[in-house]
Amino acid sequence: MPVEETEVVVVGAGQAGVAMSEHLGTHGIPHIVLERDRIAERWRSARWDSLVANGPAWHDRFPGLEFEDVAPDAFAPKDKVADYFVAYAEKIAAPIRCGVEVTSVRRHSDRPGFRVETSAGVIDARQVVAATGPFQRPVIPPVVPDDAAPVQIHSNAYHNPGQLPEGAVLVVGAGSSGVQIADELRRSGRQVFLSVGPHDRPPREYRGRDFCWWLGVLGLWDAETPPQGAEHVTIAVSGARGGHTVDFRALAADGIELLGMTASYDSGVLRFAPDLAENIAAGDAKYLELLGAADAYVARNALDLPEEPEAHVLGPEPECVVNPRLELDLAEAGVTSIVWATGYATDYSWLDADAFDDRGRPRHRRGVSTEPGVYFLGLPWQSRRGSSFIWGVWHDARYVADHIAIQHGYLAHDPGSRPDTASPTQQS
Ligand SMILES: Cc1cc2nc3c(=O)[nH]c(=O)nc-3n(C[C@H](O)[C@H](O)[C@H](O)COP(=O)(O)OP(=O)(O)OC[C@H]3O[C@@H](n4cnc5c(N)ncnc54)[C@H](O)[C@@H]3O)c2cc1C
């Protein structure tokens, strides 16, 4: 049977795959996007029911299309985000094949390009873009054994409070997922414990502008390397209930007991690091730093934005921060479930290429791999802080597509078409 051929295979049709298709299409480069589920599947099934986008609709979108039925300053519900990418794919007539899993990609040994094996047959491609996203494999740190009493799930499997058994819940991780899930569980009447690690918690809004705007004008989305060498800065933000600043003091006032980093487990008892006050203080310091930078920007540009002195007042630390609990007997506290909002890892087990370092991380520059013909997209900090977010991946996709187009030009070059200077016609 003849093998199908194309110039570029893009693996994954989340926002990264859709953006990639747009830019490849602009360059007129033949390509196929393969998606094992549906377009933007993660937004449909690997997020909790009440999730809305963390950024307002004017910001968390691609340049070429606005959300149809979400006001610019509102936060799109997760299914509308998925619908948006389906609409976008239709608008650009992206050649996406859904329900096709890529099982292996291997370089040809006897000619250029790659053999792409899929659940629906084989494709030969000159280039491959891994657009499978930054969040492929949920990570649960090996702290509590599987056979311990509480039900344990990762945040990607959390949908709503009703899915958890009656009783108190421990949420581990205080990035956007952890704080939003803890807040939802508390509001549903549960007793909630929240284990808080290092985080960034920008103000939702300051002086009338959303933090997405502030990060933009202050150039912080464009930061090229994570601060202090941290690979992934957890940003604790929320668009829930119309959007609000994540404030650990308010969460504690609502009855959530804050704990330090979850450290170890023994015979039904969890232990926590004595770092809660430090983590809260570091988050506060970054929050105040952003307010300071925003104020300086307003002054420098003589902007007429309303002052907001009350935003600088943080209030006293809650009792659970001043005297943190360092141990929790899960049965005694009635904890029947643990939600691990502890992030994700990548999974490139299908990609057989010399494109990874000794820790399995992609070796690349702005998505252009060290292995010629292999590209990555959607990686955290791929080119800047915004890379793994909706607006950022679109710009990274353009860079990767430009690189592919340049290579395409070289490969298409035919030296035989050079005018023959030695021909008699030209000599006369
Ligand atoms: C809870 C949560 C909330 C977020 N909220 C926001 C937000 O509000 N704003 C924002 O800008 N960002 C947000 N993000 C970050 C980011 O925008 C999303 O994670 C987004 O889904 C990443 O898109 P992606 O296309 O890079 O990856 P994904 O959406 O994960 O898409 C990758 C696709 O690849 C497919 N795939 C994987 N392996 C294969 C294979 N072998 N063969 C075929 N297909 C494959 C998967 O099925 C998947 O559909 C959020 C992330 C999380 C976890």
Short mmCIF file of C-alpha atoms and ligand atoms in Angstrom, two decimals:
data_model
loop_
_atom_site.label_atom_id
_atom_site.label_comp_id
_atom_site.label_asym_id
_atom_site.label_seq_id
_atom_site.Cartn_x
_atom_site.Cartn_y
_atom_site.Cartn_z
CA MET A 1 0.00 0.00 0.00
CA PRO A 2 1.44 3.44 -0.88
CA VAL A 3 2.43 5.53 2.14
CA GLU A 4 0.82 8.97 2.43
CA GLU A 5 3.31 11.83 2.20
CA THR A 6 3.24 15.39 3.43
CA GLU A 7 5.69 18.14 4.25
CA VAL A 8 4.85 18.59 7.95
CA VAL A 9 3.01 16.46 10.48
CA VAL A 10 1.80 18.39 13.52
CA VAL A 11 1.04 16.18 16.52
CA GLY A 12 -1.79 17.51 18.70
CA ALA A 13 -4.69 19.86 17.97
CA GLY A 14 -4.91 21.90 21.13
CA GLN A 15 -4.30 25.62 20.81
CA ALA A 16 -0.68 24.90 19.81
CA GLY A 17 -1.61 22.61 16.91
CA VAL A 18 -4.28 25.03 15.65
CA ALA A 19 -1.86 27.99 15.77
CA MET A 20 0.79 25.92 14.00
CA SER A 21 -1.65 25.04 11.24
CA GLU A 22 -2.54 28.70 10.71
CA HIS A 23 1.05 29.78 10.23
CA LEU A 24 2.01 26.80 8.07
CA GLY A 25 -1.07 27.55 5.96
CA THR A 26 0.01 31.18 5.59
CA HIS A 27 3.33 29.94 4.21
CA GLY A 28 1.50 27.52 1.88
CA ILE A 29 3.29 24.56 3.43
CA PRO A 30 1.40 21.26 3.07
CA HIS A 31 0.73 19.74 6.46
CA ILE A 32 -1.54 17.44 8.44
CA VAL A 33 -2.51 17.91 12.10
CA LEU A 34 -3.15 14.66 13.97
CA GLU A 35 -5.21 14.72 17.18
CA ARG A 36 -5.97 11.59 19.14
CA ASP A 37 -9.19 12.99 20.63
CA ARG A 38 -11.07 16.13 19.62
CA ILE A 39 -9.81 19.66 18.95
CA ALA A 40 -8.85 21.28 22.28
CA GLU A 41 -9.88 18.11 24.10
CA ARG A 42 -8.05 19.09 27.28
CA TRP A 43 -10.29 22.11 27.69
CA ARG A 44 -13.33 19.83 27.42
CA SER A 45 -12.48 16.83 29.54
CA ALA A 46 -9.32 17.44 31.57
CA ARG A 47 -10.57 20.50 33.45
CA TRP A 48 -13.17 20.92 36.19
CA ASP A 49 -16.76 21.81 35.25
CA SER A 50 -16.83 25.38 36.56
CA LEU A 51 -13.44 26.44 35.15
CA VAL A 52 -13.31 29.70 33.25
CA ALA A 53 -10.25 31.09 31.49
CA ASN A 54 -7.75 32.73 33.79
CA GLY A 55 -7.40 35.71 31.47
CA PRO A 56 -10.17 37.93 30.07
CA ALA A 57 -11.55 37.15 26.62
CA TRP A 58 -9.87 40.19 25.04
CA HIS A 59 -6.50 38.75 26.07
CA ASP A 60 -6.74 34.95 26.10
CA ARG A 61 -7.35 34.46 22.39
CA PHE A 62 -5.59 34.44 19.04
CA PRO A 63 -5.28 37.74 17.13
CA GLY A 64 -7.48 36.58 14.24
CA LEU A 65 -10.75 35.91 16.07
CA GLU A 66 -12.67 37.33 19.00
CA PHE A 67 -14.92 35.25 21.25
CA GLU A 68 -18.38 35.46 19.75
CA ASP A 69 -20.49 35.33 22.88
CA VAL A 70 -18.14 36.32 25.71
CA ALA A 71 -17.72 40.01 26.58
CA PRO A 72 -14.10 41.16 26.13
CA ASP A 73 -13.55 41.71 29.87
CA ALA A 74 -15.34 38.51 30.91
CA PHE A 75 -13.74 35.10 31.41
CA ALA A 76 -14.72 32.40 28.92
CA PRO A 77 -16.05 29.16 30.41
CA LYS A 78 -13.85 26.19 29.50
CA ASP A 79 -16.27 24.73 26.93
CA LYS A 80 -16.43 28.08 25.17
CA VAL A 81 -12.64 28.08 25.02
CA ALA A 82 -12.78 24.65 23.35
CA ASP A 83 -15.54 25.87 21.00
CA TYR A 84 -13.38 28.87 20.16
CA PHE A 85 -10.55 26.66 18.93
CA VAL A 86 -12.97 24.50 16.93
CA ALA A 87 -14.32 27.68 15.30
CA TYR A 88 -10.77 28.91 14.71
CA ALA A 89 -9.79 25.63 13.06
CA GLU A 90 -12.85 25.91 10.79
CA LYS A 91 -12.06 29.53 9.95
CA ILE A 92 -8.56 28.69 8.76
CA ALA A 93 -9.66 25.35 7.24
CA ALA A 94 -7.02 23.57 9.28
CA PRO A 95 -6.33 20.06 7.95
CA ILE A 96 -6.95 18.39 11.31
CA ARG A 97 -7.68 14.68 11.61
CA CYS A 98 -9.31 13.85 14.93
CA GLY A 99 -9.27 10.45 16.59
CA VAL A 100 -5.82 9.68 15.21
CA GLU A 101 -3.09 8.92 17.73
CA VAL A 102 0.56 9.22 16.76
CA THR A 103 2.25 6.12 18.15
CA SER A 104 5.76 6.65 16.83
CA VAL A 105 7.92 9.09 14.90
CA ARG A 106 11.29 7.88 13.65
CA ARG A 107 13.82 9.39 11.24
CA HIS A 108 14.26 7.49 7.99
CA SER A 109 17.64 5.80 7.84
CA ASP A 110 17.96 5.96 4.06
CA ARG A 111 16.39 9.31 3.10
CA PRO A 112 15.34 12.63 4.54
CA GLY A 113 12.32 12.96 6.77
CA PHE A 114 10.40 10.89 9.25
CA ARG A 115 8.13 7.87 9.33
CA VAL A 116 5.04 8.75 11.37
CA GLU A 117 3.07 5.75 12.59
CA THR A 118 -0.47 6.40 13.72
CA SER A 119 -3.56 4.54 14.82
CA ALA A 120 -4.88 5.19 11.29
CA GLY A 121 -1.89 4.26 9.17
CA VAL A 122 1.53 5.55 8.22
CA ILE A 123 2.58 8.99 6.98
CA ASP A 124 5.97 10.15 5.72
CA ALA A 125 6.82 13.76 6.57
CA ARG A 126 9.84 15.99 6.06
CA GLN A 127 9.26 17.72 9.39
CA VAL A 128 7.42 16.97 12.60
CA VAL A 129 6.04 19.46 15.12
CA ALA A 130 5.33 18.12 18.61
CA ALA A 131 2.41 20.33 19.64
CA THR A 132 1.31 18.06 22.44
CA GLY A 133 1.42 20.79 25.04
CA PRO A 134 3.11 21.39 28.34
CA PHE A 135 0.64 19.40 30.40
CA GLN A 136 0.62 15.84 29.05
CA ARG A 137 1.00 13.62 32.09
CA PRO A 138 -0.52 14.50 35.48
CA VAL A 139 2.10 14.31 38.22
CA ILE A 140 1.28 13.12 41.74
CA PRO A 141 4.34 13.16 44.00
CA PRO A 142 4.86 9.75 45.64
CA VAL A 143 3.98 10.84 49.17
CA VAL A 144 0.79 9.03 50.15
CA PRO A 145 0.66 5.33 49.19
CA ASP A 146 -2.10 4.30 46.78
CA ASP A 147 -3.63 1.99 49.36
CA ALA A 148 -3.96 4.72 52.02
CA ALA A 149 -7.56 5.44 53.08
CA PRO A 150 -8.32 8.78 51.35
CA VAL A 151 -9.41 8.82 47.71
CA GLN A 152 -6.60 10.46 45.74
CA ILE A 153 -7.10 12.21 42.40
CA HIS A 154 -5.12 14.64 40.29
CA SER A 155 -6.67 18.02 39.51
CA ASN A 156 -7.05 16.93 35.87
CA ALA A 157 -9.60 14.33 37.05
CA TYR A 158 -11.45 16.71 39.38
CA HIS A 159 -14.79 17.84 37.97
CA ASN A 160 -16.95 19.04 40.88
CA PRO A 161 -17.40 18.65 44.67
CA GLY A 162 -20.14 16.02 44.22
CA GLN A 163 -17.66 13.54 42.79
CA LEU A 164 -15.70 13.31 46.06
CA PRO A 165 -16.81 11.17 49.01
CA GLU A 166 -18.44 13.00 51.94
CA GLY A 167 -15.87 14.50 54.32
CA ALA A 168 -12.98 16.91 54.47
CA VAL A 169 -10.64 17.42 51.52
CA LEU A 170 -6.93 18.15 51.37
CA VAL A 171 -5.92 20.08 48.26
CA VAL A 172 -2.19 19.97 47.59
CA GLY A 173 -0.77 22.78 45.47
CA ALA A 174 -1.70 26.45 45.42
CA GLY A 175 -1.33 27.43 41.80
CA SER A 176 -4.42 28.52 39.88
CA SER A 177 -5.87 25.00 39.90
CA GLY A 178 -5.33 24.29 43.60
CA VAL A 179 -6.69 27.59 44.90
CA GLN A 180 -9.72 27.51 42.62
CA ILE A 181 -10.58 23.91 43.50
CA ALA A 182 -10.07 24.55 47.23
CA ASP A 183 -12.30 27.63 47.02
CA GLU A 184 -15.03 25.72 45.17
CA LEU A 185 -14.93 22.85 47.67
CA ARG A 186 -15.13 25.25 50.62
CA ARG A 187 -18.09 27.08 49.07
CA SER A 188 -19.84 23.72 48.65
CA GLY A 189 -19.66 23.35 52.43
CA ARG A 190 -16.64 21.06 52.75
CA GLN A 191 -13.95 21.36 55.34
CA VAL A 192 -10.82 22.11 53.29
CA PHE A 193 -7.08 22.02 53.94
CA LEU A 194 -4.81 23.67 51.36
CA SER A 195 -1.09 22.89 51.14
CA VAL A 196 0.66 26.02 49.85
CA GLY A 197 4.05 26.07 48.12
CA PRO A 198 5.93 28.93 46.45
CA HIS A 199 3.68 30.92 44.13
CA ASP A 200 3.09 34.18 42.36
CA ARG A 201 -0.28 35.85 42.99
CA PRO A 202 -0.68 39.01 40.94
CA PRO A 203 -3.65 41.28 41.61
CA ARG A 204 -6.59 40.37 39.40
CA GLU A 205 -7.05 44.04 38.70
CA TYR A 206 -5.13 47.11 39.75
CA ARG A 207 -5.95 50.74 39.01
CA GLY A 208 -8.68 49.56 36.66
CA ARG A 209 -6.56 47.23 34.53
CA ASP A 210 -6.39 43.43 34.54
CA PHE A 211 -3.09 41.81 35.51
CA CYS A 212 -2.81 40.44 31.94
CA TRP A 213 -2.61 44.04 30.77
CA TRP A 214 -0.05 44.94 33.42
CA LEU A 215 2.15 41.94 32.57
CA GLY A 216 1.92 43.01 28.93
CA VAL A 217 2.78 46.69 29.28
CA LEU A 218 5.48 45.99 31.86
CA GLY A 219 7.10 43.49 29.47
CA LEU A 220 6.74 40.64 31.97
CA TRP A 221 4.98 38.23 29.59
CA ASP A 222 8.07 38.66 27.43
CA ALA A 223 10.55 37.67 30.15
CA GLU A 224 12.77 35.09 28.50
CA THR A 225 13.88 33.11 31.53
CA PRO A 226 12.09 32.13 34.70
CA PRO A 227 12.95 34.30 37.71
CA GLN A 228 15.65 32.88 40.00
CA GLY A 229 16.09 29.86 37.75
CA ALA A 230 12.65 28.46 38.63
CA GLU A 231 11.44 26.37 35.70
CA HIS A 232 7.79 26.93 36.25
CA VAL A 233 6.39 29.79 38.25
CA THR A 234 2.98 28.87 39.55
CA ILE A 235 0.73 31.83 38.95
CA ALA A 236 -2.24 31.69 41.29
CA VAL A 237 -4.98 33.64 39.51
CA SER A 238 -8.70 33.16 39.11
CA GLY A 239 -11.39 34.24 36.68
CA ALA A 240 -14.04 32.49 38.80
CA ARG A 241 -17.05 34.50 39.94
CA GLY A 242 -16.21 37.34 37.59
CA GLY A 243 -12.53 37.30 38.54
CA HIS A 244 -10.83 38.16 41.82
CA THR A 245 -7.35 38.41 43.30
CA VAL A 246 -6.17 35.16 44.87
CA ASP A 247 -5.74 36.15 48.50
CA PHE A 248 -4.67 33.50 50.99
CA ARG A 249 -5.85 35.66 53.89
CA ALA A 250 -9.35 35.67 52.39
CA LEU A 251 -9.24 31.91 51.80
CA ALA A 252 -8.29 31.41 55.45
CA ALA A 253 -11.04 33.82 56.56
CA ASP A 254 -13.50 31.69 54.56
CA GLY A 255 -12.47 28.70 56.65
CA ILE A 256 -9.79 27.02 54.54
CA GLU A 257 -6.90 25.85 56.72
CA LEU A 258 -3.59 26.68 55.04
CA LEU A 259 -0.65 24.30 55.42
CA GLY A 260 2.99 24.33 54.30
CA MET A 261 4.36 22.11 51.53
CA THR A 262 3.25 18.50 51.87
CA ALA A 263 6.40 16.67 52.89
CA SER A 264 5.87 13.09 54.05
CA TYR A 265 3.35 10.52 55.17
CA ASP A 266 3.49 7.84 57.82
CA SER A 267 0.70 5.60 59.13
CA GLY A 268 -2.15 7.94 58.27
CA VAL A 269 -0.34 11.12 59.34
CA LEU A 270 0.81 13.74 56.81
CA ARG A 271 3.63 16.09 57.67
CA PHE A 272 4.11 19.57 56.25
CA ALA A 273 7.22 21.70 55.84
CA PRO A 274 7.47 24.71 58.18
CA ASP A 275 7.50 27.01 55.15
CA LEU A 276 3.94 28.35 55.01
CA ALA A 277 4.67 31.85 56.33
CA GLU A 278 7.69 32.08 54.04
CA ASN A 279 5.67 31.03 50.96
CA ILE A 280 2.88 33.48 51.77
CA ALA A 281 5.39 36.28 52.42
CA ALA A 282 7.22 35.62 49.14
CA GLY A 283 3.89 35.67 47.24
CA ASP A 284 2.96 38.94 49.01
CA ALA A 285 6.31 40.46 48.12
CA LYS A 286 5.86 39.67 44.42
CA TYR A 287 2.32 41.03 44.56
CA LEU A 288 3.53 44.30 46.08
CA GLU A 289 6.41 44.43 43.62
CA LEU A 290 3.95 44.31 40.75
CA LEU A 291 1.87 47.10 42.29
CA GLY A 292 5.05 49.16 42.62
CA ALA A 293 6.04 48.53 39.00
CA ALA A 294 2.51 49.43 37.89
CA ASP A 295 2.58 52.68 39.88
CA ALA A 296 5.94 53.58 38.37
CA TYR A 297 4.58 52.87 34.88
CA VAL A 298 1.55 55.10 35.55
CA ALA A 299 3.77 57.92 36.79
CA ARG A 300 6.30 57.59 33.95
CA ASN A 301 3.58 57.69 31.31
CA ALA A 302 1.40 60.25 33.12
CA LEU A 303 -1.60 57.94 32.84
CA ASP A 304 -4.91 58.87 34.35
CA LEU A 305 -5.64 55.62 36.20
CA PRO A 306 -7.45 55.77 39.55
CA GLU A 307 -5.18 55.33 42.56
CA GLU A 308 -5.79 52.25 44.69
CA PRO A 309 -3.97 52.64 48.02
CA GLU A 310 -6.12 49.94 49.69
CA ALA A 311 -4.60 47.32 47.38
CA HIS A 312 -1.28 47.83 49.22
CA VAL A 313 -2.79 46.94 52.58
CA LEU A 314 -2.52 43.22 53.16
CA GLY A 315 -3.84 42.87 56.72
CA PRO A 316 -2.66 40.57 59.49
CA GLU A 317 -1.61 37.00 58.84
CA PRO A 318 -4.24 34.41 59.70
CA GLU A 319 -3.77 32.17 62.73
CA CYS A 320 -3.07 29.10 60.56
CA VAL A 321 -0.10 30.96 59.05
CA VAL A 322 1.21 32.31 62.35
CA ASN A 323 0.95 28.91 64.07
CA PRO A 324 0.87 26.43 61.22
CA ARG A 325 -0.12 22.85 61.73
CA LEU A 326 2.85 20.65 60.84
CA GLU A 327 1.05 17.32 61.08
CA LEU A 328 -2.39 16.17 60.05
CA ASP A 329 -3.86 12.85 61.13
CA LEU A 330 -6.07 12.30 58.10
CA ALA A 331 -8.63 10.01 59.80
CA GLU A 332 -8.87 12.25 62.87
CA ALA A 333 -9.41 15.32 60.66
CA GLY A 334 -12.04 13.45 58.61
CA VAL A 335 -10.06 13.83 55.38
CA THR A 336 -11.61 11.40 52.91
CA SER A 337 -10.02 12.73 49.73
CA ILE A 338 -6.87 14.37 48.50
CA VAL A 339 -6.80 16.45 45.31
CA TRP A 340 -3.27 16.76 43.98
CA ALA A 341 -3.03 20.03 42.04
CA THR A 342 0.65 19.37 41.57
CA GLY A 343 1.17 19.93 37.90
CA TYR A 344 2.14 17.94 34.87
CA ALA A 345 5.07 16.43 33.02
CA THR A 346 5.72 15.99 29.33
CA ASP A 347 5.50 12.67 27.52
CA TYR A 348 7.36 12.28 24.27
CA SER A 349 7.54 8.50 24.39
CA TRP A 350 6.28 8.42 20.78
CA LEU A 351 9.13 10.61 19.50
CA ASP A 352 12.26 8.61 18.76
CA ALA A 353 14.70 11.46 18.10
CA ASP A 354 17.95 12.82 19.45
CA ALA A 355 16.11 15.86 20.72
CA PHE A 356 16.17 15.44 24.51
CA ASP A 357 18.61 16.11 27.28
CA ASP A 358 19.58 13.54 29.90
CA ARG A 359 16.49 14.47 31.95
CA GLY A 360 14.22 13.91 28.97
CA ARG A 361 13.59 17.63 28.39
CA PRO A 362 13.39 18.89 24.80
CA ARG A 363 16.68 20.40 23.60
CA HIS A 364 15.66 23.36 21.50
CA ARG A 365 15.94 27.04 20.81
CA ARG A 366 12.54 28.74 20.62
CA GLY A 367 11.03 25.39 19.61
CA VAL A 368 13.61 24.56 16.95
CA SER A 369 15.07 21.27 18.10
CA THR A 370 18.70 20.25 18.01
CA GLU A 371 17.50 17.37 15.82
CA PRO A 372 16.94 18.87 12.35
CA GLY A 373 13.32 18.56 11.23
CA VAL A 374 11.90 18.22 14.75
CA TYR A 375 10.07 21.15 16.34
CA PHE A 376 8.34 21.71 19.68
CA LEU A 377 5.47 24.01 20.49
CA GLY A 378 3.62 25.04 23.64
CA LEU A 379 6.50 24.40 26.02
CA PRO A 380 6.64 26.51 29.17
CA TRP A 381 9.18 29.28 28.58
CA GLN A 382 9.66 28.11 24.99
CA SER A 383 10.62 31.66 24.07
CA ARG A 384 9.13 33.67 26.93
CA ARG A 385 6.87 33.58 29.95
CA GLY A 386 3.74 33.70 27.77
CA SER A 387 4.71 30.67 25.68
CA SER A 388 2.39 28.09 27.20
CA PHE A 389 -0.58 30.46 27.30
CA ILE A 390 -3.14 30.99 24.56
CA TRP A 391 -1.84 34.27 23.23
CA GLY A 392 1.82 33.29 23.55
CA VAL A 393 1.69 30.01 21.68
CA TRP A 394 0.32 31.78 18.61
CA HIS A 395 3.47 33.92 18.38
CA ASP A 396 5.79 30.96 19.01
CA ALA A 397 3.97 29.02 16.27
CA ARG A 398 4.73 31.85 13.86
CA TYR A 399 8.43 31.65 14.67
CA VAL A 400 8.48 27.86 14.22
CA ALA A 401 6.54 28.11 10.94
CA ASP A 402 8.98 30.75 9.68
CA HIS A 403 11.84 28.40 10.43
CA ILE A 404 10.12 25.54 8.61
CA ALA A 405 9.39 27.83 5.65
CA ILE A 406 13.07 28.83 5.43
CA GLN A 407 14.08 25.16 5.45
CA HIS A 408 11.35 24.45 2.90
CA GLY A 409 12.94 27.08 0.65
CA TYR A 410 16.38 25.50 0.89
CA LEU A 411 15.01 22.03 0.20
CA ALA A 412 13.01 23.27 -2.79
CA HIS A 413 16.03 25.00 -4.33
CA ASP A 414 17.05 23.50 -7.65
CA PRO A 415 20.57 24.51 -8.72
CA GLY A 416 19.80 23.10 -12.21
CA SER A 417 17.58 26.12 -12.83
CA ARG A 418 20.58 28.54 -12.73
CA PRO A 419 20.91 30.36 -16.08
CA ASP A 420 23.62 28.67 -18.16
CA THR A 421 26.13 31.51 -18.59
CA ALA A 422 28.13 29.39 -21.00
CA SER A 423 25.27 28.97 -23.48
CA PRO A 424 25.84 30.42 -26.96
CA THR A 425 22.59 32.42 -26.88
CA GLN A 426 23.67 34.30 -23.80
CA GLN A 427 27.16 34.91 -25.12
CA SER A 428 25.97 36.56 -28.31
C1 LIG B 1 -6.39 24.04 34.56
C2 LIG B 1 -5.72 24.85 33.49
C3 LIG B 1 -6.25 26.09 33.16
C4 LIG B 1 -5.63 26.87 32.18
N1 LIG B 1 -6.16 28.08 31.89
C5 LIG B 1 -5.56 28.86 30.96
C6 LIG B 1 -6.09 30.14 30.62
O1 LIG B 1 -7.10 30.55 31.15
N2 LIG B 1 -5.46 30.88 29.69
C7 LIG B 1 -4.33 30.43 29.05
O2 LIG B 1 -3.80 31.15 28.19
N3 LIG B 1 -3.81 29.24 29.35
C8 LIG B 1 -4.39 28.45 30.28
N4 LIG B 1 -3.85 27.22 30.58
C9 LIG B 1 -2.56 26.83 29.93
C10 LIG B 1 -2.73 26.34 28.48
O3 LIG B 1 -3.38 27.31 27.74
C11 LIG B 1 -3.50 25.04 28.39
O4 LIG B 1 -2.86 24.07 29.15
C12 LIG B 1 -3.62 24.52 26.95
O5 LIG B 1 -4.46 23.39 26.95
C13 LIG B 1 -2.29 24.13 26.32
O6 LIG B 1 -2.53 23.92 24.93
P1 LIG B 1 -1.62 23.01 24.04
O7 LIG B 1 -2.21 22.96 22.68
O8 LIG B 1 -0.22 23.42 24.17
O9 LIG B 1 -1.76 21.57 24.73
P2 LIG B 1 -3.07 20.69 24.93
O10 LIG B 1 -4.29 21.49 25.09
O11 LIG B 1 -2.72 19.72 26.01
O12 LIG B 1 -3.19 19.95 23.53
C14 LIG B 1 -2.32 18.91 23.13
C15 LIG B 1 -3.14 17.95 22.32
O13 LIG B 1 -2.25 16.94 21.83
C16 LIG B 1 -2.96 15.72 21.79
N5 LIG B 1 -1.98 14.63 21.77
C17 LIG B 1 -1.06 14.34 22.73
N6 LIG B 1 -0.31 13.28 22.35
C18 LIG B 1 -0.77 12.89 21.14
C19 LIG B 1 -0.39 11.85 20.24
N7 LIG B 1 0.60 11.01 20.51
N8 LIG B 1 -1.08 11.74 19.06
C20 LIG B 1 -2.07 12.63 18.75
N9 LIG B 1 -2.47 13.62 19.59
C21 LIG B 1 -1.82 13.76 20.76
C22 LIG B 1 -3.84 15.76 23.03
O14 LIG B 1 -4.96 14.92 22.89
C23 LIG B 1 -4.22 17.23 23.12
O15 LIG B 1 -5.48 17.52 22.54
C24 LIG B 1 -4.46 26.40 31.52
C25 LIG B 1 -3.94 25.14 31.86
C26 LIG B 1 -4.56 24.37 32.84
C27 LIG B 1 -3.98 23.01 33.19
#
